[in-house]
Each structure stands twice: as C-alpha cells, then as structure tokens.
Amino acid sequence: MKSRTKVVVIGGGIAGCSTLYHLTQEGWSDVVLVERNELTSGTTWHSAAQVTNFGMNQTMVGLKTHSIDLYKELAEDPEYPINYHHGDGGIRLANTEAQMQGYRHFASMARGMDVHFEVLDAEECARRHPLISTDNMIGGLWDPLDGDIDPAQLCQALARRARKAGAEVYRNTPVTGLTQHKDDTWTVHTEHGDIDCDIVVNAGGYRVNEVGAMMGVHHPVASMEHQYFLTEDIPAIKDAGHRMPLIRCPISDYYCRQEKNGLLVGFYEQDCKTWGMDGIDPNFVNALCPDDLERVMDVLEGAFARMPALADVGIHTVVNGPITYTIDGAPLVGPIPGKRNAFCIIGLRAGLGEGGGHGWLLAQQIVHGEAQYDTWCIDPRRFAGHTNVELTALKAIEDYQNEFRFHFPHEHRPAGRNARTTPLTPVFAAEGAEFTVVNGWERVEYIKPTPDFHPTLGFGFDEAFDVVAAEVRNVQDNVGLCEVNGFNRFEITGADRHAFLDRMFCGTVTKRDGRVGLGYLLNPHGMIKGEATIANIAASERGPGRVWYGSAAASELHDMDWLQSHLGADEDVQIRSLTNDQTILVLAGPKARDVLSSCARGDWSKEAFPWLSVRECFIGYAPATVLGVSFSGELAYEIHVPNASLYAAYLALREAGEAHGMTLFGARAVDAMRMEKGFLHWKADLLTEFDPFETGLERFVKLDKGDFIGKAALLERQAAGPRKKLVTLKIDASHAPAHGGASLMRGDAVVGTVTSGDWGHRTGLNLAYAFVDPEMAVDGNSAQLDLCGTLVEATVIAPSPYDPEFSRIRG
C-alpha cells in the first residue's frame, strides 16, 4: 500500500468509484481509493439503479446527461461490457394541471441542455406503457433516455478504468482516523497503515458521518429505510416484444421498472422510517433491514390501482435497505465547509443514476478549483450550522414522503420550520406574515390579508399578486419596513484589511471611513465568485476601525471559506462573523428619511448622509449601524441592529412610521422591485459560469489597478469576447412569470436561458433576466420564451426600466 499519494477517496460505492475515475480523466493518476469492505458493499449493491435524465435545474440535467453518456460508453466497451438498459424510456405521471405545468417548465429548462422531454396526455402514457390505468391521471413527462444499470458492474468498470490510468484501490482497508497537519495536508490512518496525502474525499455513503467525525465535522445527511420488491414473471411483459418504460408516480408514491420478465416496484410510503440514527453496526455489510411490507400497504394499494397486473402476480424477493438523504434532498458534492483540502460526495439518494456526473463535477473542482457548471445546487456549503441530526432527519422524512413531488414556486414545506428566528419572528406572525425560508431563517414573504389566505401552488401568478402589488405601492408612495434576517455579515479588522480586500475584488474598493461600496469577487478563471457590500466604519467605542462585508444569506459558509483561504500568512487581517448576532431592518420609500429622523438623533439630510454612507447611531435607545443602500430602487436605509436590541428598534421605527403611512413589506415585494432596478441575485443571475463582462458588470471591473484574483484569466476572456450576455427582457404575458432555466427560442434553436423573472408592479412589465447569444443582446431584439409549454414574445430592453437615472435612490 502506498504511504504517500495526492488524493485519498474514502468509500467504494458509486460516489467513490466515480470520483476516482474522473480524477484520472482530469490528469491526476497518483490517487487512491480505500474501502472498508468490498466495492459496492454499502447502499450501492442493493440500489434499484435507475438512470434518468430528469433534473430540477440545468446543473442536475447536465450531470445526469454525462452519467448516461459515460454509462453507454462503458456498456459498449468490448473489453469489459456491463449491463445497461439504455433508452427504455420513462414516464413521470401527473393528476393535476399544476403538475403538468411543472413538467412543461422542466421540458423547457432541459432543452437548454440539449435534452428533449415530451409532455404526454393520459392516453399516450397508457399507449407507451400498456400496464397502467389512466384513472385519476391527466398526463405525464416522457424521458426517452430513461433506463437502469447493474450497480456492481458499473462500479467495477469505473474502478478498472481508474486502475488502468494509474490509480490504486485498496479493499478491506477500514479507515480508523484522519489527521490534518499545519500545512493542510492529511494523514489517513487505516488498519493496514497510514497514507499521507494532499486531499481527502469523503464518499462514505451511509457511513458519511463516521468519516466526518474523524475530521471534526457533521454532515446534514440521514438514512431512510427504502423497500422495493421483485415480482414473478408477468405474461404481458414477456409477450410485449420490447422493454417496458419506467414509471414514477407521485399520485401513489411508487416507481417501477422491468426486471427480467417481471417488475421491480419501489415505494415511498408516508409511514417511513429513518435508519442508523444512533449508530451503525460495524458488521452491517452487504446487508439489509428486515422486510416490513405492512408499512407500505397504503402505497401498494395505489400501485395495484395504477397497474392492475400487480395484483395477479407473486412476489419473489423483497429488498429493504438504507438510502441517504440530505436536509434538502440534493447531494452534497464539493468542498467541506471550514476545512482545507477536504471534499465530499455524499447524500446521493439517486446515486447510481447520477453518480457518474457527480464524480465528474467533483473531480473538476478538486483539480481545477471549479467545475464547468455552477455547482451551487449541490455545494456542501449551502447550509449553515443549524443543520443538526434531528433537523436533518425531519427534512429527510419529508423529502422521502414527497419523492416524486417537485417543489412549486413559493412552496414552503412544514418540516423543521422555525430553525432560525429572530425576536421579531413571533411579532410578524401576529401581524399576519407568511414566511419563506432563507438558509434556515424564517423571513417574511408578505403580510396575509386574512388568516386563512393560502395561494394556489402553481407556475402562474397566484392570489398573492395583488397583496405584493399593494406592498410595493406603499414603498413607492410612502415608506415600508422589512426585516432581512440571516444576511451574511463579516467584520474585517487589521492594518492590512484594505489591501487584502483590494486583492479579492476586481474593482475599486472603497477605503474611506463612512462610505459604502459594492464589488465582485472572481475565481482564478475570471468568473464571478461572489458579490459583497463593503462598509468602512471608523473607530469608536463600539470597536476599532473596521470593514463590514455583507453578502447573501446563503453565502455564509461559502464566503468565509473563500476569504480565509486567501489570507496571507503575514497579513494583519482578522475576519469575524456577525451573521447570527445582528439583523437588518430595511426602511424604504420616499418618506424613509422622515421616519429615520424621527427616531434617531443626528442630521439625516441628503447632504449630511448621502447615498452609500454608513453611520453608527441609536434607533430610539437601540444601538444600530445605518447604511444608505437600496435593493428596491427607492430611498432606503439598512439598519443593522444587535438581536438583543432588535425588538426595541422595531418598536421605535413603528412608532415613528405611524405619521408617514408606514406598512410592512416582505421578500416577494423586494424581489419584484430589484428586477425593475436591474439588481442581480447571487446564484440566480451571478454564476461561476460567466465573467463580469458577460454579466453586464463592466462598471465594477478596474483592469488598470494592481493584481487581483482572476485578473490574468479575465484579460484573456476579454480578448476572446463574450460567449453569452445577460440581458433584461420584457415578457409578453400577464398570466405567469418566467422561471429560472426556461429556454428562449428562435425557431428550433435555443438562444438563451432565463435566470430570474417577476412582475414589475411599478413599471407594469413582466420582467426577466436571461443569458443569451451575444448577437441577440441588443435592445429591441426578440425571441420566443417557452413559458411552461406556451411560446410568448420576449423582447430585450434596457436594464433598470424603473428610474434608470437612480434619482429616487439618491433621494
């Protein structure tokens, strides 16, 4: 066994084998995989192993397409062919028009990745799968490339190719410990000796947190017992002359695929069960949980109704084994938060079907620092520290119970709510607030007109449209108050803080005390990594001279990792998170200055406190730090208050606002207003797939300043010219917004992809942002937007259609 290697991958299931293989494909051959038993002896061996192209966003579709292409290549390898039923086809059923709307949107989104789904009516579903009944069904989504694969053969094929490229695989080699050294390298301790390495990858399957504990971290991954059975032969299948398509049924919570001349039928029962919460037997290897078909009887009855042939056939095998879920159902693939040179590829509940793509994207991140797609949807840092075992288990149960039910826009499921709150959460609840969730934080979405107000879930504008419009109108005409909790906030101190930030940002970094600036961070490839507000606060009794770095709530762990990883050993810079200590109250509207002046001492005039200023003060008697910034396009102030004083500040503002018609507004109003102002959303519009020139942020780039991260690559990209350009679109439709991922068409060609969409209540425009082909990025050019299956006109317009001169923000 090697004593030194570049990468050690821990775990020999699909996650580990795929990562090892793809590392060799990216040019790293000095890599090792260690497995405590035999390859595929965990969840992989009993997987139902379905391989679909369906995904909830373009990154997921892209990685699944890679899996399909790779598996097809492996199956056709004459030296080591594997069993892969490619292209049997599969149908996701639906019994509501809202589900069908979703399928039409996903078909539009997938087209941008050159993946082509069909939306079918019920009769066509039954024609393609003659064993199903059309009762209580209106249609479905057809994936022509759906299929299934042999799990053990797949992993052995990947391991074989990795070995041929120089990698090594050590079976029956349990890892007993992990030690990280001062230079951030690792020693992997095993029962057969130690391996020193630069990088460790946790691909531990359902033992993920045993490996995590060795490096002092907990991953939000829980295991669920999952049952399927194999039937005896079914004459209709035997006589069909072709393989039956796969079925996934959100109506009755089951799936099935052909297995020889019978069916494999799996269940997602409501009375489901977690597994391994209190530890896992070390001898649980190639093992299963006890059969428990009683638990799935309600789902089984639904499956019998959908496929009557099941009622007349015997069951010859029952499989009940653990599968892993994360806290939001999507895998965790990428850097481990708070650790250096440590990655994970875990929580792959559909691991066999998409594991080829996950290992591909992870290997790119390890070798190149980024993958070719923006991987935020699977990034382990998308969750903060609230994701404990108990909360993860509750969310895993909820996801399991809704396995084939996608999330609708503005759908907020109930499990694990109120995980992160502020002193104002119950106050807003008493005011009638509907809450959304941002990185675990309960954030006001809008104020309900009545306690029993529940908008219809769907992809069109819902009943909250007029409620949001009224909130926007009052912000435009008077003044509104909004809580922005969980906003990421770092306090940066030290003599070298400005020089450090100047190196991190691609543009000018404001250094003058009392001033605020906005800037963008790039990765070494010249692509957008982050967006942050920089506020320079002079020394006072509250602290030394310091910088407040503010960014999106979801970026908390991501941005801390990025900043700390670039600190020089000799730099006098300290970074401290204030995210959980302070909350923002946003005061917005033309009368915002009047309200602020009524409850805070000092001169708040335009001359004394202009736009992009920062000042420490008291709101009533609550200490606060006020920033003159706006995400709404109106005169606005961000009032940062310690949580201990938040309620006092709120009461002072509410009292001061009574004379000025102040009302509350929520996140939906904010999103609608930021669309009208041309303000972008991190990880919706600001992606690592595009540079600042392609994203329309030229004004924030200063190429004639000193060196900054990504500068050399950005200069090369500038010379090469843009591949895409971000534009603002006017959508010729009033029934629905454009949804992220939707395709823009000219004839049969996809010419762009939507990133965000919403109705602009002040402009009366249905707005969207989209990355389009450069030749289309001219005001007045148009294309057809595939809006949930309906083609509507989409016209390029100038950015910031509301107050493009920014006169209202400046007050």
Short mmCIF file of N, CA and C in Angstrom, two decimals, residues 4-5 178-181 183-188 195-200 214-215 339-343:
data_model
loop_
_atom_site.label_atom_id
_atom_site.label_comp_id
_atom_site.label_asym_id
_atom_site.label_seq_id
_atom_site.Cartn_x
_atom_site.Cartn_y
_atom_site.Cartn_z
N ARG A 4 2.25 7.53 0.40
CA ARG A 4 2.07 8.93 0.00
C ARG A 4 1.35 8.98 -1.34
N THR A 5 0.33 9.82 -1.42
CA THR A 5 -0.42 9.99 -2.66
C THR A 5 -1.02 11.39 -2.69
N LEU A 178 -8.34 10.33 10.85
CA LEU A 178 -7.84 11.34 9.91
C LEU A 178 -7.13 12.43 10.70
N THR A 179 -5.96 12.79 10.27
CA THR A 179 -5.19 13.85 10.92
C THR A 179 -4.82 14.90 9.90
N GLN A 180 -5.16 16.17 10.17
CA GLN A 180 -4.74 17.25 9.29
C GLN A 180 -3.57 17.98 9.91
N HIS A 181 -2.58 18.30 9.08
CA HIS A 181 -1.35 18.92 9.55
C HIS A 181 -1.37 20.43 9.32
N ASP A 183 0.26 22.31 7.41
CA ASP A 183 0.31 22.73 6.02
C ASP A 183 -0.95 22.30 5.26
N ASP A 184 -1.98 21.85 6.01
CA ASP A 184 -3.29 21.45 5.47
C ASP A 184 -3.25 20.14 4.69
N THR A 185 -2.14 19.41 4.73
CA THR A 185 -2.14 18.06 4.18
C THR A 185 -2.75 17.11 5.22
N TRP A 186 -3.00 15.88 4.82
CA TRP A 186 -3.70 14.92 5.67
C TRP A 186 -2.90 13.62 5.81
N THR A 187 -3.14 12.95 6.91
CA THR A 187 -2.76 11.54 7.04
C THR A 187 -4.03 10.73 7.25
N VAL A 188 -4.21 9.73 6.40
CA VAL A 188 -5.35 8.82 6.52
C VAL A 188 -4.84 7.56 7.22
N ILE A 195 -1.54 6.61 5.18
CA ILE A 195 -1.31 7.19 3.86
C ILE A 195 -1.31 8.71 4.01
N ASP A 196 -0.20 9.35 3.70
CA ASP A 196 -0.15 10.81 3.67
C ASP A 196 -0.66 11.29 2.31
N CYS A 197 -1.43 12.39 2.32
CA CYS A 197 -2.00 12.86 1.06
C CYS A 197 -2.24 14.36 1.15
N ASP A 198 -2.44 14.95 -0.01
CA ASP A 198 -2.78 16.38 -0.06
C ASP A 198 -4.26 16.60 0.21
N ILE A 199 -5.10 15.71 -0.30
CA ILE A 199 -6.55 15.93 -0.32
C ILE A 199 -7.27 14.67 0.11
N VAL A 200 -8.34 14.84 0.90
CA VAL A 200 -9.19 13.74 1.33
C VAL A 200 -10.59 13.96 0.76
N MET A 214 -14.26 11.88 12.07
CA MET A 214 -12.81 11.77 12.13
C MET A 214 -12.13 13.09 11.80
N MET A 215 -12.82 13.98 11.08
CA MET A 215 -12.24 15.29 10.79
C MET A 215 -12.96 16.41 11.53
N LYS A 339 -13.01 23.40 6.21
CA LYS A 339 -11.83 22.54 6.11
C LYS A 339 -11.04 22.88 4.85
N ARG A 340 -9.77 22.64 4.89
CA ARG A 340 -8.91 22.83 3.72
C ARG A 340 -8.58 21.46 3.12
N ASN A 341 -8.56 21.40 1.81
CA ASN A 341 -8.17 20.18 1.10
C ASN A 341 -9.05 18.99 1.49
N ALA A 342 -10.32 19.28 1.76
CA ALA A 342 -11.26 18.21 2.12
C ALA A 342 -12.53 18.40 1.31
N PHE A 343 -12.98 17.33 0.67
CA PHE A 343 -14.15 17.36 -0.18
C PHE A 343 -15.07 16.20 0.20
#
